[in-house]
N, CA, C and O atoms as a MOPAC input file, in Angstrom:
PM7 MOZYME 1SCF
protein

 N     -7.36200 1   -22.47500 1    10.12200 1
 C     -8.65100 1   -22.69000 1    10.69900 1
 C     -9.47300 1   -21.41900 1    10.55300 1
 O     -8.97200 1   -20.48200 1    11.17400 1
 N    -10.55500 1   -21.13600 1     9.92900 1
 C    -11.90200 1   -20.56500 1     9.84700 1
 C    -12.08300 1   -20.04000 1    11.14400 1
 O    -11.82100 1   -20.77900 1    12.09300 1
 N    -12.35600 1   -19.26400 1    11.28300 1
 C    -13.17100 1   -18.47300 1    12.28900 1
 C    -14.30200 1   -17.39000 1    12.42600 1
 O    -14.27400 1   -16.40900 1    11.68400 1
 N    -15.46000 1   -17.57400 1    13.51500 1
 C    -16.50100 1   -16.61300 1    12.36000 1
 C    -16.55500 1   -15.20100 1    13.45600 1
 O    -16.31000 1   -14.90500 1    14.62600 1
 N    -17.15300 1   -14.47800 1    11.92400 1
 C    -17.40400 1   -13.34000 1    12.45100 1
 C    -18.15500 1   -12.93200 1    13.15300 1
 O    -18.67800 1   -13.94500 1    13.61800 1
 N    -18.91300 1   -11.54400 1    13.88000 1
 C    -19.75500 1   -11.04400 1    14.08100 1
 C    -20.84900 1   -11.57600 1    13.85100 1
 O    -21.69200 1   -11.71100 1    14.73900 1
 N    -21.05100 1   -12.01900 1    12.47000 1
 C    -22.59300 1   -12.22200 1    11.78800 1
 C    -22.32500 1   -13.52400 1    11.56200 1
 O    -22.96800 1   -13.85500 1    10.56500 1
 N    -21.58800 1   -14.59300 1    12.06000 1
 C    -21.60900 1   -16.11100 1    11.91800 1
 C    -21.05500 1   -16.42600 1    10.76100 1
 O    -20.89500 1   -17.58400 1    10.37600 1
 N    -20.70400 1   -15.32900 1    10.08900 1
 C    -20.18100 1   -15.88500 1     8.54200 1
 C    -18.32200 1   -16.66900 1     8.93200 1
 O    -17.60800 1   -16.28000 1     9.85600 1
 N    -17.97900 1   -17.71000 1     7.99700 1
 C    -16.72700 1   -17.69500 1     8.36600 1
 C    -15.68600 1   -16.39400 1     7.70400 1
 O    -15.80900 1   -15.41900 1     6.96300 1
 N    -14.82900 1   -16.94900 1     8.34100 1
 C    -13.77000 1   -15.55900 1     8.20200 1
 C    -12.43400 1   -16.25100 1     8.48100 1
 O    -12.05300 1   -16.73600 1     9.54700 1
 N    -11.71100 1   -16.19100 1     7.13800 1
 C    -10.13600 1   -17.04100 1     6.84200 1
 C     -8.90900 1   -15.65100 1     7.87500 1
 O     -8.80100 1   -14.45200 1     7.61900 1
 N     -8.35300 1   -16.27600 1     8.74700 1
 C     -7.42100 1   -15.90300 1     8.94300 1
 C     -6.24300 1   -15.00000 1     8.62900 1
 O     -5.19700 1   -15.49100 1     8.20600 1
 N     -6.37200 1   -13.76800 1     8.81100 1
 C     -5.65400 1   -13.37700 1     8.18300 1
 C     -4.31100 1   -13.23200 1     9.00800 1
 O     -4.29500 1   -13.24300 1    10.23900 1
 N     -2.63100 1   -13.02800 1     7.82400 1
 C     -1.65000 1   -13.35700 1     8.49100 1
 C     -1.20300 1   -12.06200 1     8.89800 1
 O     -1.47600 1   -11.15200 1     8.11500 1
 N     -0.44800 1   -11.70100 1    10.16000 1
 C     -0.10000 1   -10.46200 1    10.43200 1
 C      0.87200 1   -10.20700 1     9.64000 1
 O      1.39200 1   -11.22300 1     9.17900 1
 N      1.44600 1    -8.94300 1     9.20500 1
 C      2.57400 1    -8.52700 1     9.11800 1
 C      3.24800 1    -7.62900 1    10.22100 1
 O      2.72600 1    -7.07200 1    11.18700 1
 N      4.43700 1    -7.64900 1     9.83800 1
 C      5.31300 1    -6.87000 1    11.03700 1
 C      5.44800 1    -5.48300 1    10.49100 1
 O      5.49700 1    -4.98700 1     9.36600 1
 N      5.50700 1    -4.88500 1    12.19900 1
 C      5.94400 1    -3.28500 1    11.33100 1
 C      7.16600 1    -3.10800 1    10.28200 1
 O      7.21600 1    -2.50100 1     9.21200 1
 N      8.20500 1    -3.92200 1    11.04100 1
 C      9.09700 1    -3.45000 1     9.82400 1
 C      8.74600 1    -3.52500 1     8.47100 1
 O      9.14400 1    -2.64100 1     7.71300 1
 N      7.93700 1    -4.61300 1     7.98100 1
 C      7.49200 1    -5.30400 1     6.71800 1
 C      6.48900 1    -4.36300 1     6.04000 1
 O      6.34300 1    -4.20400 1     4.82800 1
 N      5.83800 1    -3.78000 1     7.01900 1
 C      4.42900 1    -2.66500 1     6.49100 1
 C      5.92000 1    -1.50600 1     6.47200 1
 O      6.49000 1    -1.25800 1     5.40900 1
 N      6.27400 1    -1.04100 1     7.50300 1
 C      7.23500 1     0.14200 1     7.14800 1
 C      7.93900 1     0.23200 1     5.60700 1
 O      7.81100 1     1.15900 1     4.80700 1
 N      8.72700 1    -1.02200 1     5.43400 1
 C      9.06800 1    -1.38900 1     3.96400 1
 C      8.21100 1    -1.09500 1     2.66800 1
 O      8.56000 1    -0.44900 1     1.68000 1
 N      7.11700 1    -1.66700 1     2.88700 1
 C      5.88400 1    -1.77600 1     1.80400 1
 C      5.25400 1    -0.49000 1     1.52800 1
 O      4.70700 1    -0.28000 1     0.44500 1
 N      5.31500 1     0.56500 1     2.65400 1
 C      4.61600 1     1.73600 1     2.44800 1
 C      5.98900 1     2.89600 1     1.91900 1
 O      5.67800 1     3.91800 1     1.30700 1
 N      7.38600 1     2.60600 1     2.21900 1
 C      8.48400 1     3.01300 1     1.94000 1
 C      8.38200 1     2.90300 1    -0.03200 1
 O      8.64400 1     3.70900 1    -0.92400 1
 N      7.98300 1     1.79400 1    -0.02200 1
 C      8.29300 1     0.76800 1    -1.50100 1
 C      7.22400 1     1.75600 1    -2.19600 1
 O      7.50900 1     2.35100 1    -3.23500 1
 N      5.43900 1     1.95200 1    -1.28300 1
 C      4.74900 1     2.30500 1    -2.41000 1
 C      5.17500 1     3.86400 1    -2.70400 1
 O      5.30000 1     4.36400 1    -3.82200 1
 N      5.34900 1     4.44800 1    -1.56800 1
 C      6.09300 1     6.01100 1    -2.37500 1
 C      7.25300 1     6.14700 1    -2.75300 1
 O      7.59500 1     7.29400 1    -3.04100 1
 N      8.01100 1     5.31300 1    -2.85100 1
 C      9.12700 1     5.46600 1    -4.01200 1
 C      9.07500 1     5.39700 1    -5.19300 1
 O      9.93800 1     5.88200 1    -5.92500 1
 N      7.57200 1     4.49400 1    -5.78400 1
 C      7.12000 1     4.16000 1    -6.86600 1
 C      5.88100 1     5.33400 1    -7.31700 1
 O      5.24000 1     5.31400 1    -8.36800 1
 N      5.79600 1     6.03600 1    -6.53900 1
 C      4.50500 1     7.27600 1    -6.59400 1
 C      5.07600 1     8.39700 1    -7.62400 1
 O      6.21100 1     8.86400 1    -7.72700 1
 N      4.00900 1     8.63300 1    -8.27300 1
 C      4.34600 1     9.92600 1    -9.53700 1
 C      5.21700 1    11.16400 1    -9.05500 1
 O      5.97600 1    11.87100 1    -9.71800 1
 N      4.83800 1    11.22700 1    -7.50000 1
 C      5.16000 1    12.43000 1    -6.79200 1
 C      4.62600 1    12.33000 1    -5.38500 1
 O      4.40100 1    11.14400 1    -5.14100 1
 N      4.35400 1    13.06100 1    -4.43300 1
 C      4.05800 1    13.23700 1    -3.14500 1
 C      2.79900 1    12.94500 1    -3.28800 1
 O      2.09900 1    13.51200 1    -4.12700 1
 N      2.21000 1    11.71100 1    -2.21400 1
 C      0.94000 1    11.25600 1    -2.32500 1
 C      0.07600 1    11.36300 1    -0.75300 1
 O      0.59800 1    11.57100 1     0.34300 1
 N     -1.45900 1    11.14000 1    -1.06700 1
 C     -1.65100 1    10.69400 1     0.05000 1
 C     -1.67900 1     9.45500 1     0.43100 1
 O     -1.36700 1     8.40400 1    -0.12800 1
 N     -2.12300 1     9.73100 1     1.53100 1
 C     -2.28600 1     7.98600 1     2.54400 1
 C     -3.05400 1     6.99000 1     2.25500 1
 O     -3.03600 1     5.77700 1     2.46800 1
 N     -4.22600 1     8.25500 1     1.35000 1
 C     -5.35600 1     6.89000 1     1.16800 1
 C     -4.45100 1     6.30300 1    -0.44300 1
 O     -4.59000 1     5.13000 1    -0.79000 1
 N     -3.35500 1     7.51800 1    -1.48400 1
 C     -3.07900 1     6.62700 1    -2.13300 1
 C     -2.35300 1     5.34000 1    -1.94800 1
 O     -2.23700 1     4.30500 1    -2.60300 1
 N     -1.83400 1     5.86300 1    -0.62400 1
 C     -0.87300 1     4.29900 1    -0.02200 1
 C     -1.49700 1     3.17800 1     0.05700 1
 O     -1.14100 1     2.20100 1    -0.60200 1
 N     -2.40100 1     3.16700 1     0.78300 1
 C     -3.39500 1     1.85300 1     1.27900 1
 C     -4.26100 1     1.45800 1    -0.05000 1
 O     -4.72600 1     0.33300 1    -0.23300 1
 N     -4.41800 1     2.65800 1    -1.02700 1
 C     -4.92500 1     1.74500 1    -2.26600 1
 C     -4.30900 1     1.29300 1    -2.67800 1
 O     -4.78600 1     0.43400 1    -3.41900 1
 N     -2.68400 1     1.36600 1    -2.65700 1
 C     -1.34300 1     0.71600 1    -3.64400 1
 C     -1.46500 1    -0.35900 1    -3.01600 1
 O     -1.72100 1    -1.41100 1    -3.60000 1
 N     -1.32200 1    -0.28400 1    -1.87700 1
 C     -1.12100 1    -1.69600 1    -1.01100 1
 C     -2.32100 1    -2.31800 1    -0.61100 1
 O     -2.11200 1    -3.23600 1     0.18300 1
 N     -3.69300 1    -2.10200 1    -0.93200 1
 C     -4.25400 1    -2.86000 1    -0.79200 1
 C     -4.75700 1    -4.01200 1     0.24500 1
 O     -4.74900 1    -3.59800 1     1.40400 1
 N     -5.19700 1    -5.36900 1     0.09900 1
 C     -5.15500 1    -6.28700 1     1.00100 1
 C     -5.73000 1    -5.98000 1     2.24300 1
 O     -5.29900 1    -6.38600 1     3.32100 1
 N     -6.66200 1    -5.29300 1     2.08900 1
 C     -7.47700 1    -5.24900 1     3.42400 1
 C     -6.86000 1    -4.05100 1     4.24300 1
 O     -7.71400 1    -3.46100 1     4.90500 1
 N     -5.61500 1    -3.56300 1     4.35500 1
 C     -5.36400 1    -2.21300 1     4.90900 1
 C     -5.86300 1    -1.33700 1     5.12600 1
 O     -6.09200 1    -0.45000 1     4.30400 1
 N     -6.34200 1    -1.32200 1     6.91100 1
 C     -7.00200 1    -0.35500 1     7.07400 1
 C     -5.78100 1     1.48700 1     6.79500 1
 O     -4.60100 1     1.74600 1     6.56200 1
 N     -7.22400 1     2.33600 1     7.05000 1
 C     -6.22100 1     3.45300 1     6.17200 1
 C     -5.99500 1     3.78100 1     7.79800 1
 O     -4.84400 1     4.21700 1     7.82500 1
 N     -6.42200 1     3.79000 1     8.92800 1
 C     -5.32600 1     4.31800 1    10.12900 1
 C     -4.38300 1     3.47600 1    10.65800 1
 O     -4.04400 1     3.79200 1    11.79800 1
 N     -3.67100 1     2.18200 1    10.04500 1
 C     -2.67600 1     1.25000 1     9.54400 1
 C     -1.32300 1     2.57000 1     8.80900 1
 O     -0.18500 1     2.93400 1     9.10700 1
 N     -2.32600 1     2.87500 1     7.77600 1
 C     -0.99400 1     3.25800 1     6.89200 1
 C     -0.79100 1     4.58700 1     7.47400 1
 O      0.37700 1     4.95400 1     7.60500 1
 N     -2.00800 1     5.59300 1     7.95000 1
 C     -1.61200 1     6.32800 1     9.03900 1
 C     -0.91700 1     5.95500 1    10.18800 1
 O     -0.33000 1     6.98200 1    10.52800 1
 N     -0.70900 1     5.26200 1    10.80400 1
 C      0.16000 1     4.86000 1    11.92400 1
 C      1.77500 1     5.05000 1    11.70500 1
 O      2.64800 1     5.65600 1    12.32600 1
 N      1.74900 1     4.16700 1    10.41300 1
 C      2.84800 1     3.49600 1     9.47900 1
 C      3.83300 1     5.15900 1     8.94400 1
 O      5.02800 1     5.38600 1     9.13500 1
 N      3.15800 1     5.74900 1     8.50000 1
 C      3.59600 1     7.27200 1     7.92800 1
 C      3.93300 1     7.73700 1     9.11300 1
 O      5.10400 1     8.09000 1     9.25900 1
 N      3.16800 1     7.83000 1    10.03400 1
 C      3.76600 1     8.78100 1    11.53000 1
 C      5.15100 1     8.22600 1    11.89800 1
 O      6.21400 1     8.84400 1    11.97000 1
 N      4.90700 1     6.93300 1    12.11500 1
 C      6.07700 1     6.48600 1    12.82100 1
 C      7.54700 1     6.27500 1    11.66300 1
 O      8.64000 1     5.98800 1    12.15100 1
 N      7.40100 1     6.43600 1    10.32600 1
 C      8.22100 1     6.64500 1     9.33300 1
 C      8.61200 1     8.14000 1     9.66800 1
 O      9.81100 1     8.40400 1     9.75700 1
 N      7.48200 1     9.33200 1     9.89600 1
 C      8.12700 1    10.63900 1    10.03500 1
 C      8.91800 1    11.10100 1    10.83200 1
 O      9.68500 1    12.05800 1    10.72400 1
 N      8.71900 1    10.36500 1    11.70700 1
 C      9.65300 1    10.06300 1    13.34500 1
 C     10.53600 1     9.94600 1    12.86800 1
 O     11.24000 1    10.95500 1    12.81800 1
 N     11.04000 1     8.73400 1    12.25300 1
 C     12.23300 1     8.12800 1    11.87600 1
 C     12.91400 1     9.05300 1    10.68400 1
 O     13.93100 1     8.66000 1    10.11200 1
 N     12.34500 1    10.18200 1    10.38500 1
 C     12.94400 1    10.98900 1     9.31000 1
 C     13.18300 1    10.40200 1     7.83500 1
 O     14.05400 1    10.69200 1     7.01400 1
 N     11.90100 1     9.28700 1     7.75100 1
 C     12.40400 1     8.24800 1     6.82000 1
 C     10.94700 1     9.04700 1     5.47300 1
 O     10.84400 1     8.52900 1     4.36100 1
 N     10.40400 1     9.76500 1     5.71300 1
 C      9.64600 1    10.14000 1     4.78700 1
 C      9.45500 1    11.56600 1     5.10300 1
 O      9.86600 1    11.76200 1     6.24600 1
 N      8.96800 1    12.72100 1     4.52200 1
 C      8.35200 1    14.08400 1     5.01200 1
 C      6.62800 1    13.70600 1     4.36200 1
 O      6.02600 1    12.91900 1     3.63200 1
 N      6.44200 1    14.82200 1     5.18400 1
 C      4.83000 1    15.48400 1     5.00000 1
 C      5.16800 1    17.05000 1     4.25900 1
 O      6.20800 1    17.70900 1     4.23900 1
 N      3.63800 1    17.34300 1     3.60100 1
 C      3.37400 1    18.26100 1     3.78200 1
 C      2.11400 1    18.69700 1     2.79400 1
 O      1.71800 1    18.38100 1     1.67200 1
 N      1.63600 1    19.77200 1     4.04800 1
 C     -0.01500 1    19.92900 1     3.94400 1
 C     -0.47700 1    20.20300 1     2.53400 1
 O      0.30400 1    20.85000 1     1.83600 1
 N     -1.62800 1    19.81200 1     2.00000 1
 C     -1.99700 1    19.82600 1     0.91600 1
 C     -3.73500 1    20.04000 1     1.10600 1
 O     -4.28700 1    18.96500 1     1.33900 1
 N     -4.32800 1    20.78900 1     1.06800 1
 C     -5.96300 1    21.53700 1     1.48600 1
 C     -5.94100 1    20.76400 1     2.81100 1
 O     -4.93600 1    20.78000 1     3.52100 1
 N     -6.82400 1    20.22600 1     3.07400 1
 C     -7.06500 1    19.13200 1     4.41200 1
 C     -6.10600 1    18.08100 1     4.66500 1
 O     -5.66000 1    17.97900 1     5.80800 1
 N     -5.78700 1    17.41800 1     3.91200 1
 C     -4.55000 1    16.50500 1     4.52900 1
 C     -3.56400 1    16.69800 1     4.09500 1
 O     -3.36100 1    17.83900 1     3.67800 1
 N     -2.26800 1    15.47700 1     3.96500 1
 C     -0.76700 1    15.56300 1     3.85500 1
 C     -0.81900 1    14.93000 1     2.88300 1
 O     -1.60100 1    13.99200 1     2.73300 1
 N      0.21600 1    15.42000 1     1.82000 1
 C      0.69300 1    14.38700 1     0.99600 1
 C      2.15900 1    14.26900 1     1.93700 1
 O      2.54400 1    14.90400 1     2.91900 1
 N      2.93900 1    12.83600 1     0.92500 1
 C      3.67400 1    11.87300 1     1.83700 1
 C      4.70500 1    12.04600 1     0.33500 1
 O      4.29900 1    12.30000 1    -0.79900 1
 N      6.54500 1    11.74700 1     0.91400 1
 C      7.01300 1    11.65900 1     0.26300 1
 C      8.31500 1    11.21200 1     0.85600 1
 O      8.73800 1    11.78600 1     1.85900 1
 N      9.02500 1    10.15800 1     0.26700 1
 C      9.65000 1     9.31700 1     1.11900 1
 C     11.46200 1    10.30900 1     0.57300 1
 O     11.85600 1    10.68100 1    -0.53200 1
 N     12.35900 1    10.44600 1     2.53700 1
 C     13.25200 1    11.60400 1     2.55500 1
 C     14.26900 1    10.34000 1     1.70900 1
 O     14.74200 1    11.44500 1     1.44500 1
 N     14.81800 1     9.54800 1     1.24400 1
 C     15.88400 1     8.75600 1     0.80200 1
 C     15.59200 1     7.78600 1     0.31400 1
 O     14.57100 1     7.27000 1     0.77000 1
 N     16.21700 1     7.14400 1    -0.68800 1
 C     16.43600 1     5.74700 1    -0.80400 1
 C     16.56300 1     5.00200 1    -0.14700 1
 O     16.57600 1     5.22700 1     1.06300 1
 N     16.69200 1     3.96000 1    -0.58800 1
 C     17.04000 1     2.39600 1     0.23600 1
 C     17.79700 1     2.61800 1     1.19500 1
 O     17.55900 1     2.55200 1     2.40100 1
 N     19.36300 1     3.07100 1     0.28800 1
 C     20.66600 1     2.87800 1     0.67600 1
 C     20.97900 1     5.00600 1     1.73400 1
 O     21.94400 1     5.42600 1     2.37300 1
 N     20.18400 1     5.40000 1     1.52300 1
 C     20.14300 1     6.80900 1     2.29900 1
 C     19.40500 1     6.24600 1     3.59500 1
 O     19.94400 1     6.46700 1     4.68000 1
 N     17.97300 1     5.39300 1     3.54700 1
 C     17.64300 1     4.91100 1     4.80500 1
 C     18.02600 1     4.23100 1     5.52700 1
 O     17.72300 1     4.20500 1     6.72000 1
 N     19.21100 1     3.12500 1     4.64000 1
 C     20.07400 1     2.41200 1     5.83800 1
 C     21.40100 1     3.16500 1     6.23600 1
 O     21.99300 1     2.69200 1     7.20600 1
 N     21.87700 1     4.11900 1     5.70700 1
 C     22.33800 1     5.25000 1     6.36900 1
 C     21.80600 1     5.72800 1     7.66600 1
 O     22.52500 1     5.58800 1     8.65500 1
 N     21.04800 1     6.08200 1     7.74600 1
 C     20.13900 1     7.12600 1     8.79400 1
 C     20.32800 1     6.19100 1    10.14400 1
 O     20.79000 1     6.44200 1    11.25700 1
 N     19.71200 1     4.89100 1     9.49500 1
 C     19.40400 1     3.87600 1    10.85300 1
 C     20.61800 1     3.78200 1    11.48800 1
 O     20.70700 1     3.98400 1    12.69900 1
 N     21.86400 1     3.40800 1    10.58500 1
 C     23.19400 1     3.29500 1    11.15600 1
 C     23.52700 1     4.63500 1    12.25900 1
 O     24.04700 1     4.47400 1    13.36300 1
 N     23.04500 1     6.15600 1    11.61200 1
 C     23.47800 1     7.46400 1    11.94500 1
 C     22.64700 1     7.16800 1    13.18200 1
 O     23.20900 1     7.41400 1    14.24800 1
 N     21.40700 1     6.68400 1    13.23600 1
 C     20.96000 1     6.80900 1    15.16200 1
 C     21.48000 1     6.05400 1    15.81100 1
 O     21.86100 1     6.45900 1    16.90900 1
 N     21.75200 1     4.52800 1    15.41800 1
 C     22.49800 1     3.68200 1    16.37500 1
 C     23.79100 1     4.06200 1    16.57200 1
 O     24.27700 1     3.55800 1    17.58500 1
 N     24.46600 1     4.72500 1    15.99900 1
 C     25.35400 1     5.70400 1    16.66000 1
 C     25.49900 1     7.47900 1    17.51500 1
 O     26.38100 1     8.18000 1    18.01000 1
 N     24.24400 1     7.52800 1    17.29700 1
 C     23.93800 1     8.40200 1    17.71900 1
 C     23.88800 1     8.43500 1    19.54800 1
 O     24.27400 1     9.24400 1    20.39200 1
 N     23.25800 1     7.21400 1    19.58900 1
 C     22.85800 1     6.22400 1    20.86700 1
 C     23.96600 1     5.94900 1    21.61200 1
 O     23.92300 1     5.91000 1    22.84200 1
 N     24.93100 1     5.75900 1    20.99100 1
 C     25.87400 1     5.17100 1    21.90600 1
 C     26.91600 1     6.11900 1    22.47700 1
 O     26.76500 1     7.24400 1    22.00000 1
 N     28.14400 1     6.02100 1    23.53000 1
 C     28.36400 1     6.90500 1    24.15800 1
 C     29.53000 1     7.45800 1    23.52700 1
 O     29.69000 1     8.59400 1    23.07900 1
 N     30.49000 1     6.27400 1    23.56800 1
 C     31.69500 1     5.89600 1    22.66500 1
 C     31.88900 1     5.70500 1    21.88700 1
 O     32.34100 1     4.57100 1    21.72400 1
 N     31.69400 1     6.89600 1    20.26000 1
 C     31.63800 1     6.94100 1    19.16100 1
 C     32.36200 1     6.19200 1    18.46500 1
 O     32.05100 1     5.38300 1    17.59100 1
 N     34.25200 1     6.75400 1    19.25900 1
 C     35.19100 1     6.12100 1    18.56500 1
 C     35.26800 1     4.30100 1    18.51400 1
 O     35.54600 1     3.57900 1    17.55600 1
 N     34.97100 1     3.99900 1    19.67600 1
 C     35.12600 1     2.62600 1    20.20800 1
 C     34.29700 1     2.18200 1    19.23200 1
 O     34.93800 1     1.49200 1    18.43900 1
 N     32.93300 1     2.29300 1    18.88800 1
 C     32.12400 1     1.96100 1    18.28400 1
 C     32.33900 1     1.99200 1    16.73600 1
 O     31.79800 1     1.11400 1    16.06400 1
 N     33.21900 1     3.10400 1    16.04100 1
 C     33.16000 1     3.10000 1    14.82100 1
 C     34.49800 1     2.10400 1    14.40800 1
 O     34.53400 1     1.53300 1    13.31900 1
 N     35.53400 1     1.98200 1    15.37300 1
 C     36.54500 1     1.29000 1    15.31100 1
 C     36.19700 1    -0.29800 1    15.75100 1
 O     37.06700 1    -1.16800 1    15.71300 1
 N     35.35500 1    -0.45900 1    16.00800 1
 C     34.71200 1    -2.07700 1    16.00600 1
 C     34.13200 1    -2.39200 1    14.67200 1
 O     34.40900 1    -3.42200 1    14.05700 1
 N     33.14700 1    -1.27800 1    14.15600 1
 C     32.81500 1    -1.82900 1    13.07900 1
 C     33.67300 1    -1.99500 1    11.78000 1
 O     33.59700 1    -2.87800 1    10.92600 1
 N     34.59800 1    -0.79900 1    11.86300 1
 C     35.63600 1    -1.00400 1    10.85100 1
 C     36.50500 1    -2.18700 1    10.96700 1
 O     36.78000 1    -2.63900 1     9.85500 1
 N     37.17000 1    -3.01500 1    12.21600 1
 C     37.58200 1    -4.00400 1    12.57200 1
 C     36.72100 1    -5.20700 1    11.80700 1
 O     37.36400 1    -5.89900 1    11.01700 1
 N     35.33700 1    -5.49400 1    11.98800 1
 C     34.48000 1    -6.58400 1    12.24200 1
 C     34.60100 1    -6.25200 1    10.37500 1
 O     34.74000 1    -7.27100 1     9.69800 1
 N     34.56500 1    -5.32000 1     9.84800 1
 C     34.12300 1    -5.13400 1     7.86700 1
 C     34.85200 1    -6.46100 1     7.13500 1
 O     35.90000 1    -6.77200 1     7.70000 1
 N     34.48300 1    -7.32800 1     5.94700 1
 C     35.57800 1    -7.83100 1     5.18500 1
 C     36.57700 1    -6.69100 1     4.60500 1
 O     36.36400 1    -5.48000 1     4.65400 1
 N     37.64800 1    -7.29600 1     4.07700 1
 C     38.62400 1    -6.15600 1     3.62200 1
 C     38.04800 1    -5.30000 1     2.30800 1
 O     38.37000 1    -4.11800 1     2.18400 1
 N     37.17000 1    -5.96200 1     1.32400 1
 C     36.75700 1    -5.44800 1     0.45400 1
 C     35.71100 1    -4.33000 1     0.86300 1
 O     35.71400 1    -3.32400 1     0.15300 1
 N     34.93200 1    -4.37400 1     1.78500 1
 C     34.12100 1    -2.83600 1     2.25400 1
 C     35.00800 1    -1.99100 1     2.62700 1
 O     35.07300 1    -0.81400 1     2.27000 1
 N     35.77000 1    -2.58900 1     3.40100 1
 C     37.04500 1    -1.59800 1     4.30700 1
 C     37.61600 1    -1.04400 1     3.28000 1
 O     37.71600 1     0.16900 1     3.46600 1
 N     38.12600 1    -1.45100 1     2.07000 1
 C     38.69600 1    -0.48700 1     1.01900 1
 C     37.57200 1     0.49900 1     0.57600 1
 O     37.80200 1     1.69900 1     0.42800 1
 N     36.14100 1    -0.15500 1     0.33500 1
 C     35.18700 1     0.98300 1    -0.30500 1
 C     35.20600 1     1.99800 1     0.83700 1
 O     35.48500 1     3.10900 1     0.38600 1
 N     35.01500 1     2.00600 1     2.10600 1
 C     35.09800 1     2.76200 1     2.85100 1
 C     36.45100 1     3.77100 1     2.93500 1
 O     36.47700 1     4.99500 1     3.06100 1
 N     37.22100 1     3.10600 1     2.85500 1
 C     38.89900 1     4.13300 1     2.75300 1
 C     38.74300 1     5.06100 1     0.99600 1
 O     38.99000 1     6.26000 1     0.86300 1
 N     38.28900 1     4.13200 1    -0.14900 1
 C     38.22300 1     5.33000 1    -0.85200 1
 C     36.97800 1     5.85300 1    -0.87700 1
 O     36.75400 1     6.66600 1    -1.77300 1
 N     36.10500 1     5.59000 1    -0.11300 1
 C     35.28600 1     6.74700 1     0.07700 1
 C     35.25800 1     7.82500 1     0.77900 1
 O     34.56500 1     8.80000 1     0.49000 1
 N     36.27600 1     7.71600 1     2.10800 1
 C     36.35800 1     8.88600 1     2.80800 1
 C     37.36200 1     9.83100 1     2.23900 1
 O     37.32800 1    11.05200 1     2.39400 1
 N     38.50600 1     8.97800 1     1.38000 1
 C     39.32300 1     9.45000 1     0.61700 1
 C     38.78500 1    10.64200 1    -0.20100 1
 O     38.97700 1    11.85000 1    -0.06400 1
 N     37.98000 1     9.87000 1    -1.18400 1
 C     37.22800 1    10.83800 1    -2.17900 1
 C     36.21300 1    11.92300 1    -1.85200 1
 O     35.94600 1    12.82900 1    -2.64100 1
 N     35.51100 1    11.75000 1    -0.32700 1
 C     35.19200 1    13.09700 1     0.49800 1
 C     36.18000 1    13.96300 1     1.28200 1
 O     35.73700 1    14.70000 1     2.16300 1
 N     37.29200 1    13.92700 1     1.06000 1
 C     38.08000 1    14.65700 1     1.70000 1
 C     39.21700 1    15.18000 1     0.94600 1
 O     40.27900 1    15.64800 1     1.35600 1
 N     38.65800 1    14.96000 1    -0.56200 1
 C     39.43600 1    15.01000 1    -2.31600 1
 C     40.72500 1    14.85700 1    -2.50800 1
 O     41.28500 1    15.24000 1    -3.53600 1
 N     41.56200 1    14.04800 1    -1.13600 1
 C     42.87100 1    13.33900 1    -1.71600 1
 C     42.51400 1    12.96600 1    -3.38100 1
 O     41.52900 1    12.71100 1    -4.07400 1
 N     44.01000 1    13.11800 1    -3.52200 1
 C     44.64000 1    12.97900 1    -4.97100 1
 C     44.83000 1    11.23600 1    -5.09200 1
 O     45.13900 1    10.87100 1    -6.22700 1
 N     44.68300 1    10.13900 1    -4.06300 1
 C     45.15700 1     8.96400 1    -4.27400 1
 C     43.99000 1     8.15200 1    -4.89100 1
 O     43.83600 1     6.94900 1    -4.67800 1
 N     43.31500 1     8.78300 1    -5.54400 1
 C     42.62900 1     7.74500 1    -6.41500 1
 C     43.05800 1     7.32900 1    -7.76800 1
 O     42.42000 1     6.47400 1    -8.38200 1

């Protein structure tokens, strides 16, 4: 359904996205960046009506999360994302354990709950950080 604007004109609906989904998308456009960018290059990658204190919001609360760095460049920041995919779903795992009280209890549930095939990548992976010979 149409809805009008300010000036009576109609105006199509637009659909929200979720933070996680903008967090993703602005993750996605500086991974794909020549090098450390700014914000306004973000919101031009991404486009679609994005306002630019959106993708400012979006960068802050990524820097929080240690999921991108800054750093100053004349007047503003360029942006540059701290990990990969698989380094950022690291991190997230590293606070939700961070959080909790009972490390062991907690890491010994998840190793319990793994199929057996992670549970081996996990055994020779700690293996191979700790340079046993059983590989």
């Amino acid at each position: 359904m149409a809805h009008r604007d300010r000036g009576g004109r109609d105006e199509q609906p637009r659909s929200r996205r979720g933070q996680g989904e903008l967090e993703a998308q602005v993750l996605s456009a500086l991974r794909q960046a020549p090098g450390p960018v700014t914000a306004g290059w973000v919101q031009e990658r991404l486009g679609a009506g994005l306002a630019y204190t959106t993708v400012m919001t979006i960068l802050t609360r990524l820097l929080a999360k240690e999921a991108v760095s800054r750093k100053r460049d004349g007047r503003s920041f360029v942006w540059t994302p701290a990990a990969d995919e698989a380094g950022l779903a690291a991190l997230r795992m590293r606070k939700v354990l961070d959080g909790e009280k009972n490390r062991e209890a907690v890491l010994a549930s998840f190793l319990t709950a793994l199929p057996e095939s992670d549970e081996q990548i996990l055994r020779e992976l700690l293996s191979a950080a700790e340079g046993d010979p059983e590989d």
